PDB file of C-alpha atoms in Angstrom:
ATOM      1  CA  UNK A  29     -12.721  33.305  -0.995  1.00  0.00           C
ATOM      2  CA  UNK A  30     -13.994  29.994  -2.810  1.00  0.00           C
ATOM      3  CA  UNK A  31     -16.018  27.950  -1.085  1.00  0.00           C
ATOM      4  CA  UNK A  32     -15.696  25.094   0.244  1.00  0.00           C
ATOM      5  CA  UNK A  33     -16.209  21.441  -2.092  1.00  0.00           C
ATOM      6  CA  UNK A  34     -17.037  17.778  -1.204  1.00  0.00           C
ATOM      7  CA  UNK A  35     -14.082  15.559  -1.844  1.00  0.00           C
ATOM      8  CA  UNK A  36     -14.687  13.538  -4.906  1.00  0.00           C
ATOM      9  CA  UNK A  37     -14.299  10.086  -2.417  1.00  0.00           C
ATOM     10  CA  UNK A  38     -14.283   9.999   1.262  1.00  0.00           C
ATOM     11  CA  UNK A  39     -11.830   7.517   2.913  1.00  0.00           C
ATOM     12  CA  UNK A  40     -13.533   4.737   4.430  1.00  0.00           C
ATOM     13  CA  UNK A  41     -11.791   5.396   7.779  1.00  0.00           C
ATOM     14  CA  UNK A  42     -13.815   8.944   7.504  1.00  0.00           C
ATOM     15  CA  UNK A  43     -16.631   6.690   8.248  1.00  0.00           C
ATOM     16  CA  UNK A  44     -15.253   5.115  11.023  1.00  0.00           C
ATOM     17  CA  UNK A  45     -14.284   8.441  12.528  1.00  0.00           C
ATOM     18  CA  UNK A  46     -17.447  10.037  11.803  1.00  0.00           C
ATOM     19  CA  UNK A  47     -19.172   7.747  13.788  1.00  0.00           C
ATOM     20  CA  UNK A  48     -16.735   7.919  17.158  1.00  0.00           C
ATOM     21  CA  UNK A  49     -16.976  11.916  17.050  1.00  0.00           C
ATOM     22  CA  UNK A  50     -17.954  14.210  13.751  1.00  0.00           C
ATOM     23  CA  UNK A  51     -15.346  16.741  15.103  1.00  0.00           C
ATOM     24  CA  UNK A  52     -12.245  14.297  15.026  1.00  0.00           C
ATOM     25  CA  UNK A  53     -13.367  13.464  11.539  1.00  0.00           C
ATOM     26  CA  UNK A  54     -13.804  16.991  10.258  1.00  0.00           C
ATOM     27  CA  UNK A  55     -10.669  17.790  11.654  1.00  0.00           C
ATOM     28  CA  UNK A  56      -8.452  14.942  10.116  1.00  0.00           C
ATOM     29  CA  UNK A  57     -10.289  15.171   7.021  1.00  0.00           C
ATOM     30  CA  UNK A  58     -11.485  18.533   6.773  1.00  0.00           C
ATOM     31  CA  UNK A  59      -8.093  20.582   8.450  1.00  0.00           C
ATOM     32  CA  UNK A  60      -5.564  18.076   8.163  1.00  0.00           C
ATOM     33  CA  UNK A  61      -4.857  17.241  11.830  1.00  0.00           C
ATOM     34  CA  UNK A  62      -3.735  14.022  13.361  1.00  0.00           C
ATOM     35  CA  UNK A  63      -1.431  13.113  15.669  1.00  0.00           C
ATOM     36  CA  UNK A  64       0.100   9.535  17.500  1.00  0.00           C
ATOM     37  CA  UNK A  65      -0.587   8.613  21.519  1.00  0.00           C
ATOM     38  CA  UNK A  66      -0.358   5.197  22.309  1.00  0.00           C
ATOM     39  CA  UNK A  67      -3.341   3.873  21.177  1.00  0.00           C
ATOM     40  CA  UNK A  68      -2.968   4.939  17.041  1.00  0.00           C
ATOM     41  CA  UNK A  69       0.976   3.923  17.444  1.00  0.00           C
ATOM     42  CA  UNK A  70       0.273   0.343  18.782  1.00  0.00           C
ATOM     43  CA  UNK A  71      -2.504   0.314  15.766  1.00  0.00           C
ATOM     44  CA  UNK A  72       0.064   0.460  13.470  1.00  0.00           C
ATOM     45  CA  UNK A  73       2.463  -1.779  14.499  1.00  0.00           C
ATOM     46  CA  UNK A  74      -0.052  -4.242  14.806  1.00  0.00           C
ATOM     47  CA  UNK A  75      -1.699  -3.541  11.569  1.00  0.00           C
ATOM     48  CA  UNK A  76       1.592  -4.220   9.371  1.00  0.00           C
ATOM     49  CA  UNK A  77       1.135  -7.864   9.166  1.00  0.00           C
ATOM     50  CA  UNK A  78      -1.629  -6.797   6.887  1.00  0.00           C
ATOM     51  CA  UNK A  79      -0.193  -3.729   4.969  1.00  0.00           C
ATOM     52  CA  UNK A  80       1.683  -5.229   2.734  1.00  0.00           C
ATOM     53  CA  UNK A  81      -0.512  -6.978  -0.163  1.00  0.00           C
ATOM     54  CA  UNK A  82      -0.148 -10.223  -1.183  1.00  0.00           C
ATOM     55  CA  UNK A  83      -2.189 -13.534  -1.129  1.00  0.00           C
ATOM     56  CA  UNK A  84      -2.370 -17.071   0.011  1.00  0.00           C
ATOM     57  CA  UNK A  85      -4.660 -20.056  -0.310  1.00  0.00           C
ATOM     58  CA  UNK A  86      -6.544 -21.547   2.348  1.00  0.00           C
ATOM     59  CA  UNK A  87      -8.853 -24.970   2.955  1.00  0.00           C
ATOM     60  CA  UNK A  88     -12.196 -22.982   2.034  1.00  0.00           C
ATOM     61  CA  UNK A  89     -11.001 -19.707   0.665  1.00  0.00           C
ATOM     62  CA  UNK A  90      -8.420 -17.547  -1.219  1.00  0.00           C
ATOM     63  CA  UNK A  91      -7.137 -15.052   1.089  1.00  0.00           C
ATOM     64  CA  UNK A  92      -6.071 -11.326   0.031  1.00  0.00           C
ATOM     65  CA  UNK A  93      -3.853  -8.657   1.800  1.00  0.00           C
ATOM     66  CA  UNK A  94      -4.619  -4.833   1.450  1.00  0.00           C
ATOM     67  CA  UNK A  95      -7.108  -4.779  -0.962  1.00  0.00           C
ATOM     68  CA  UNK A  96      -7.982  -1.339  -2.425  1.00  0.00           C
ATOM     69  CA  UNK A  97     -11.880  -1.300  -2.731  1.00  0.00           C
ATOM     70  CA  UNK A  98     -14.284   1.871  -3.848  1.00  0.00           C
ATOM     71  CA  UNK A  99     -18.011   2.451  -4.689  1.00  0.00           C
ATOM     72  CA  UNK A 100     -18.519   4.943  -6.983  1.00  0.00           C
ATOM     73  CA  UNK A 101     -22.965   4.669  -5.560  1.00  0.00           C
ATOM     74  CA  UNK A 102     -21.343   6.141  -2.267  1.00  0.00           C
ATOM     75  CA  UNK A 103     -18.320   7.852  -3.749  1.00  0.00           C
ATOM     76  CA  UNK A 104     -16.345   5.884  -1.188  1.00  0.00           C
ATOM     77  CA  UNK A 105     -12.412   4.875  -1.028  1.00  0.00           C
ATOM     78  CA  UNK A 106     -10.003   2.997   0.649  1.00  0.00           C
ATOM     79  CA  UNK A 107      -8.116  -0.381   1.641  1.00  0.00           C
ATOM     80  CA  UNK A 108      -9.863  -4.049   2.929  1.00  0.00           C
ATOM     81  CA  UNK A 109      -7.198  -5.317   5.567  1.00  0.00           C
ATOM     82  CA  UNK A 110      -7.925  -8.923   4.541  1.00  0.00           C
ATOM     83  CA  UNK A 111     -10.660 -10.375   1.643  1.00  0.00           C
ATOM     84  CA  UNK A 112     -11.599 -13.966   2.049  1.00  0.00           C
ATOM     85  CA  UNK A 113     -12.928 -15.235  -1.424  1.00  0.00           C
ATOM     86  CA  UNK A 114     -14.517 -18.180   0.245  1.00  0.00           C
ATOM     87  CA  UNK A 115     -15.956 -21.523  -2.263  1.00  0.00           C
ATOM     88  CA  UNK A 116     -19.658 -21.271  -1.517  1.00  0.00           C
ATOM     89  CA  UNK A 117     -19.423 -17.689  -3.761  1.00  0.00           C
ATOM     90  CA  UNK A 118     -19.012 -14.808  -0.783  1.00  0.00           C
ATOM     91  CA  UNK A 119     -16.798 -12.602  -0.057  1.00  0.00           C
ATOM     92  CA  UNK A 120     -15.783 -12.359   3.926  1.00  0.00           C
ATOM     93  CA  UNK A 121     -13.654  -8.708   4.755  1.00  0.00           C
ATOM     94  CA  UNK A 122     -11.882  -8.714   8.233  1.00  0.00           C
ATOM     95  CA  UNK A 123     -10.895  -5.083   9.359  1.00  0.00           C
ATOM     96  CA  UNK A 124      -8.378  -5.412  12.099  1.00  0.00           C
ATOM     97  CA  UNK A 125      -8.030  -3.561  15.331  1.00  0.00           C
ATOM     98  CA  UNK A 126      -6.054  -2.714  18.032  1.00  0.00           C
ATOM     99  CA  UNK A 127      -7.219  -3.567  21.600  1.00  0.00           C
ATOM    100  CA  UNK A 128      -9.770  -6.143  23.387  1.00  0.00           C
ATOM    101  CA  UNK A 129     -12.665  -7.761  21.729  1.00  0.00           C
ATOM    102  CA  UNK A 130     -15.589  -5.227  22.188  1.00  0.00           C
ATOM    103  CA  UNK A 131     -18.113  -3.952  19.814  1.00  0.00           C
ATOM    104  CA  UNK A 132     -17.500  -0.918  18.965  1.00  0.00           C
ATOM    105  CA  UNK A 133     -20.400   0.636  15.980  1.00  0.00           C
ATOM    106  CA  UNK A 134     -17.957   2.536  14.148  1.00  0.00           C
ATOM    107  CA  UNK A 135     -15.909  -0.435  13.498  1.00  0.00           C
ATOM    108  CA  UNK A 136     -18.744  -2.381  12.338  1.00  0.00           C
ATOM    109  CA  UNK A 137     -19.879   0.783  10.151  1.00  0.00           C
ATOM    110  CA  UNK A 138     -16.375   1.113   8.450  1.00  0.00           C
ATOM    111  CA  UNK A 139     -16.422  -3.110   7.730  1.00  0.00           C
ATOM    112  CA  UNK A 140     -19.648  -2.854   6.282  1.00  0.00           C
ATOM    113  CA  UNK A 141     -18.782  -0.133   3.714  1.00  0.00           C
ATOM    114  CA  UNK A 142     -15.810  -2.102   2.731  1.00  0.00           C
ATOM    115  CA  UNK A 143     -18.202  -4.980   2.301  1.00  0.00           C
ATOM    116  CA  UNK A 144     -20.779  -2.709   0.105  1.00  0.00           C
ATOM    117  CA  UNK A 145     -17.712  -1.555  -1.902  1.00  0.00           C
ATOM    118  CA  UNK A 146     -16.790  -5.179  -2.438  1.00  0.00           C
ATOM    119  CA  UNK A 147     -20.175  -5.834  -3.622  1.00  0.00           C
ATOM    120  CA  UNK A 148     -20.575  -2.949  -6.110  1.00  0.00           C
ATOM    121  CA  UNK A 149     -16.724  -4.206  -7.555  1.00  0.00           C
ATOM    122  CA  UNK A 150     -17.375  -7.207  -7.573  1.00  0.00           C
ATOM    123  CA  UNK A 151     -21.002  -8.256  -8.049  1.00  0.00           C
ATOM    124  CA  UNK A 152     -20.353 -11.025  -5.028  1.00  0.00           C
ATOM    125  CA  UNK A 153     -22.207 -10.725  -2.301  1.00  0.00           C
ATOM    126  CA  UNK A 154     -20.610  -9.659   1.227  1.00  0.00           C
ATOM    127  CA  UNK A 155     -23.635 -10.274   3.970  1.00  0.00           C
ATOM    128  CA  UNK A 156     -20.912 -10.675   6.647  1.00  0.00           C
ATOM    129  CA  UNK A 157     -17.196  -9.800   8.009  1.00  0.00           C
ATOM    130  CA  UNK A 158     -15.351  -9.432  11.233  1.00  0.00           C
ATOM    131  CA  UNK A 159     -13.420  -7.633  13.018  1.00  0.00           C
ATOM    132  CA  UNK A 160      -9.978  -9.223  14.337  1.00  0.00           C
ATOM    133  CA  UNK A 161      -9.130  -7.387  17.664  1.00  0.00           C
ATOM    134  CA  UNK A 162      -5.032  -7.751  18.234  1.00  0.00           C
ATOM    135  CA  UNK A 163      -5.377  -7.535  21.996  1.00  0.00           C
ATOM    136  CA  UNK A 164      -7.587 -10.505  22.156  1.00  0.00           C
ATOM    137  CA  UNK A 165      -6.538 -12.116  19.214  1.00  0.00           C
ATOM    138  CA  UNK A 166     -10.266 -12.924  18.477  1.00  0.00           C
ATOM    139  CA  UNK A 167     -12.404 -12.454  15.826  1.00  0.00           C
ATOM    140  CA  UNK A 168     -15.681 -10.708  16.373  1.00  0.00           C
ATOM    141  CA  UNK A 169     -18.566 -11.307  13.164  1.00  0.00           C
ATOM    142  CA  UNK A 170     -20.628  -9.056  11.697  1.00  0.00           C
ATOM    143  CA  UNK A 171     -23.608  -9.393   9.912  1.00  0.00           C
ATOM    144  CA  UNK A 172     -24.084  -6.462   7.576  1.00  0.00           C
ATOM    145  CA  UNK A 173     -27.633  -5.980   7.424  1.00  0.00           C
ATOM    146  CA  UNK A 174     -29.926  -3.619   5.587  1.00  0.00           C
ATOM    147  CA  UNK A 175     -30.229  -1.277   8.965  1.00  0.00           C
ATOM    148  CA  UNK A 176     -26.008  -1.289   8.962  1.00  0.00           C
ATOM    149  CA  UNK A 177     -25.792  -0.490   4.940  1.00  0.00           C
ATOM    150  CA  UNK A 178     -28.301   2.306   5.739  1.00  0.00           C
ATOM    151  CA  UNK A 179     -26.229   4.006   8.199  1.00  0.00           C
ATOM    152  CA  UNK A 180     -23.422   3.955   6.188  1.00  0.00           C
ATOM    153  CA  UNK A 181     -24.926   5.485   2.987  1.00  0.00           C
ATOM    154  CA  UNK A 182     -26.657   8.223   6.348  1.00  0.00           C
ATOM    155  CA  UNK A 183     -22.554   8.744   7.380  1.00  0.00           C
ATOM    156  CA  UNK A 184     -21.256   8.922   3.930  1.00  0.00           C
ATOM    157  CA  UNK A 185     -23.807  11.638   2.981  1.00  0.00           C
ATOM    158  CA  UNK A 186     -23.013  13.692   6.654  1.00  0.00           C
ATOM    159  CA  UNK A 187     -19.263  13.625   6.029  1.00  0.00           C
ATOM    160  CA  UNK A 188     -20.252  15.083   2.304  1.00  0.00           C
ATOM    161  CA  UNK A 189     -22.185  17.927   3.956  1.00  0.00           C
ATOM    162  CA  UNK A 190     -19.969  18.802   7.041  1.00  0.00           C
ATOM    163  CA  UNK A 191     -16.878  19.020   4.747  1.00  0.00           C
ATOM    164  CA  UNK A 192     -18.799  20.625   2.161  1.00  0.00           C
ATOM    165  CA  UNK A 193     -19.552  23.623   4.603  1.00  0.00           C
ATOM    166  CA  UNK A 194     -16.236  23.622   6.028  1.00  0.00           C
ATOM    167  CA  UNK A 195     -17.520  23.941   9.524  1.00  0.00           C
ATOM    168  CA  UNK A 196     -16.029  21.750  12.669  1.00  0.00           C
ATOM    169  CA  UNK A 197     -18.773  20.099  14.513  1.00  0.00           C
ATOM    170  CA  UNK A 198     -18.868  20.562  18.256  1.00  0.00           C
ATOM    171  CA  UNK A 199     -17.113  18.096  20.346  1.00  0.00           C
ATOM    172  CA  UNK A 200     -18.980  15.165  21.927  1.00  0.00           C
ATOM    173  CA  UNK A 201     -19.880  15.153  25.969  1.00  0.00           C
ATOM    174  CA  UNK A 202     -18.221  11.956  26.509  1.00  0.00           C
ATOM    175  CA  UNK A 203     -15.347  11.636  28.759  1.00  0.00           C
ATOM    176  CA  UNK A 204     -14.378   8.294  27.656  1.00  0.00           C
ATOM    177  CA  UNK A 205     -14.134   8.666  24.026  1.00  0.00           C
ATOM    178  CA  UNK A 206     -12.390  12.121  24.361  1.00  0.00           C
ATOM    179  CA  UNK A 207      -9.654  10.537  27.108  1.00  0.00           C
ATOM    180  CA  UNK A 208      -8.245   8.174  24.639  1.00  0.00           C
ATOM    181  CA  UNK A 209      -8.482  10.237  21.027  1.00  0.00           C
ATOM    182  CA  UNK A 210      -5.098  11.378  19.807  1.00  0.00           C
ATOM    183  CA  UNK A 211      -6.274  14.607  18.918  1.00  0.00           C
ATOM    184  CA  UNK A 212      -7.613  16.026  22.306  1.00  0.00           C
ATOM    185  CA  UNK A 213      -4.663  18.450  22.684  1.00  0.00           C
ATOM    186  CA  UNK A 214      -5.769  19.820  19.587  1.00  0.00           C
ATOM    187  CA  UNK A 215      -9.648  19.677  19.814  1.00  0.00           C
ATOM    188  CA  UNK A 216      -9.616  21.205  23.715  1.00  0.00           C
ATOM    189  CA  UNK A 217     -13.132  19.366  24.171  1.00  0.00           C
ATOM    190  CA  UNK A 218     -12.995  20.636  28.004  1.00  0.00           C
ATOM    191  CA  UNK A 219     -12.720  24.514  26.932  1.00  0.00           C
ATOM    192  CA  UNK A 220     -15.112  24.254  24.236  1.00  0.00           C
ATOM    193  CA  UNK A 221     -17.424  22.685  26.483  1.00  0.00           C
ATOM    194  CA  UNK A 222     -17.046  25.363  29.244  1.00  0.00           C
ATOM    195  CA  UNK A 223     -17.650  27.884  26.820  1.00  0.00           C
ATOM    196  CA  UNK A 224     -20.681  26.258  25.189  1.00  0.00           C
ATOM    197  CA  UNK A 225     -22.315  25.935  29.031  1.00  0.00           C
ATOM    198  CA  UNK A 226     -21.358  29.545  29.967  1.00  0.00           C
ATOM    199  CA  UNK A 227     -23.178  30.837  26.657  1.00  0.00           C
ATOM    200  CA  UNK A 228     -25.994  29.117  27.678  1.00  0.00           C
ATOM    201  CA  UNK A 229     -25.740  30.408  31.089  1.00  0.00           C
ATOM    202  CA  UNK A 230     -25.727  33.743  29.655  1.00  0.00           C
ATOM    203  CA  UNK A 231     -28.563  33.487  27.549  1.00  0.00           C
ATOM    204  CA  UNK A 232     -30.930  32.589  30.127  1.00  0.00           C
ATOM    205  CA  UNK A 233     -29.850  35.397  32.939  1.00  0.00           C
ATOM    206  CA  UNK A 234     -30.134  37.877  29.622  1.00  0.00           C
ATOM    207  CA  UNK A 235     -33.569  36.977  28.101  1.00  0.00           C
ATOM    208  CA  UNK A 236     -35.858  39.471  28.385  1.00  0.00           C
ATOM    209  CA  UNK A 237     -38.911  38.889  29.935  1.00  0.00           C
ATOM    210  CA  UNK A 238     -42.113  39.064  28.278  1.00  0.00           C
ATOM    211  CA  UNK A 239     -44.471  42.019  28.443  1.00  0.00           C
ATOM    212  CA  UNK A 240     -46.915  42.079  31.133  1.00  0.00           C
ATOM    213  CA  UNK A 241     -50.751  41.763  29.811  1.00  0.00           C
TER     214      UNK A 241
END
């Protein structure tokens, strides 16, 4: 059996699902899986606006559609929702999302690799982008910092190493997060948790005890 290789360039939405729960990334990007509930459907209705690519000029800035961006540094891939090229010489991403304005980290961690991609293509620099949330209609700015950029190059090099082994990470104990992923039918956090908190049941009724001085 061969083992296991790093993709050549992780998707930049790796990143962003890496950072809400290592399992749900290893398993759309490590086995394959993914499937639709109402939050990833709505997603992509709302996201075609920005899908298609194209351009238009604006007061202070030339706007671009579905940008494909990379970074070879971070062996990174994937597609900037909108680019603003504004006149004072930056470049200004916008990732868009579905739902309420809220700050979520793995959003901000998947806009500021687009914006260190942009960089490295570019030579421009990208210290901040937001995130347009659909439900509000808002947008919410980021300012990618050097404690942001070093989480990103931390995720990039995880998501290397846990596809690289080929082993899916335990699910997260988080109710929440687990309620509204897609994949929970196919993860089975609940079970997996039960049988992670009988095993360690079992280990402490069966440890032997030590031997009497």
């Amino acid at each position: 059996m061969n083992e296991a290789s790093p993709p050549d360039l992780i998707p930049l939405s790796a990143l962003n699902q890496y950072a809400y729960c290592p399992r749900r990334c290893f398993l759309i990007h490590g086995e394959g899986e993914f499937t639709d509930n109402v939050h990833t459907v709505s997603g992509s209705r709302e996201h075609e606006r920005v899908d298609a690519a194209g351009y238009e000029n604006k007061a202070d800035a030339r706007v671009e559609y579905a940008v494909p961006v990379w970074s070879d540094c971070l062996g990174l891939t994937g597609k900037c929702d909108v680019l603003e090229f504004r006149d004072d010489g930056t470049i200004y991403p916008v990732e868009y999302k579905h739902g309420p304005k809220r700050r979520w980290l793995n959003d901000d961690l998947q806009l500021a690799a687009q914006a260190m991609c942009v960089e490295e293509m570019t030579g421009k620099p990208a210290p901040k982008g937001a995130i347009f949330h659909q439900k509000s209609r808002r947008r919410r700015e980021v300012i990618i910092d050097d404690s942001l950029r070093s989480l990103v190059k931390e995720a990039a090099s995880a998501i290397r190493a846990m596809l690289a082994a080929g082993v899916s990470p335990p699910p997260i104990e988080d109710s929440r997060r687990c309620g509204e992923c897609s994949l929970k039918t196919i993860c089975e956090p609940e079970l997996l948790w039960a049988v992670g908190h009988v095993s360690e049941l079992a280990a402490g009724l069966f440890q032997p005890e030590e031997d009497a001085v």
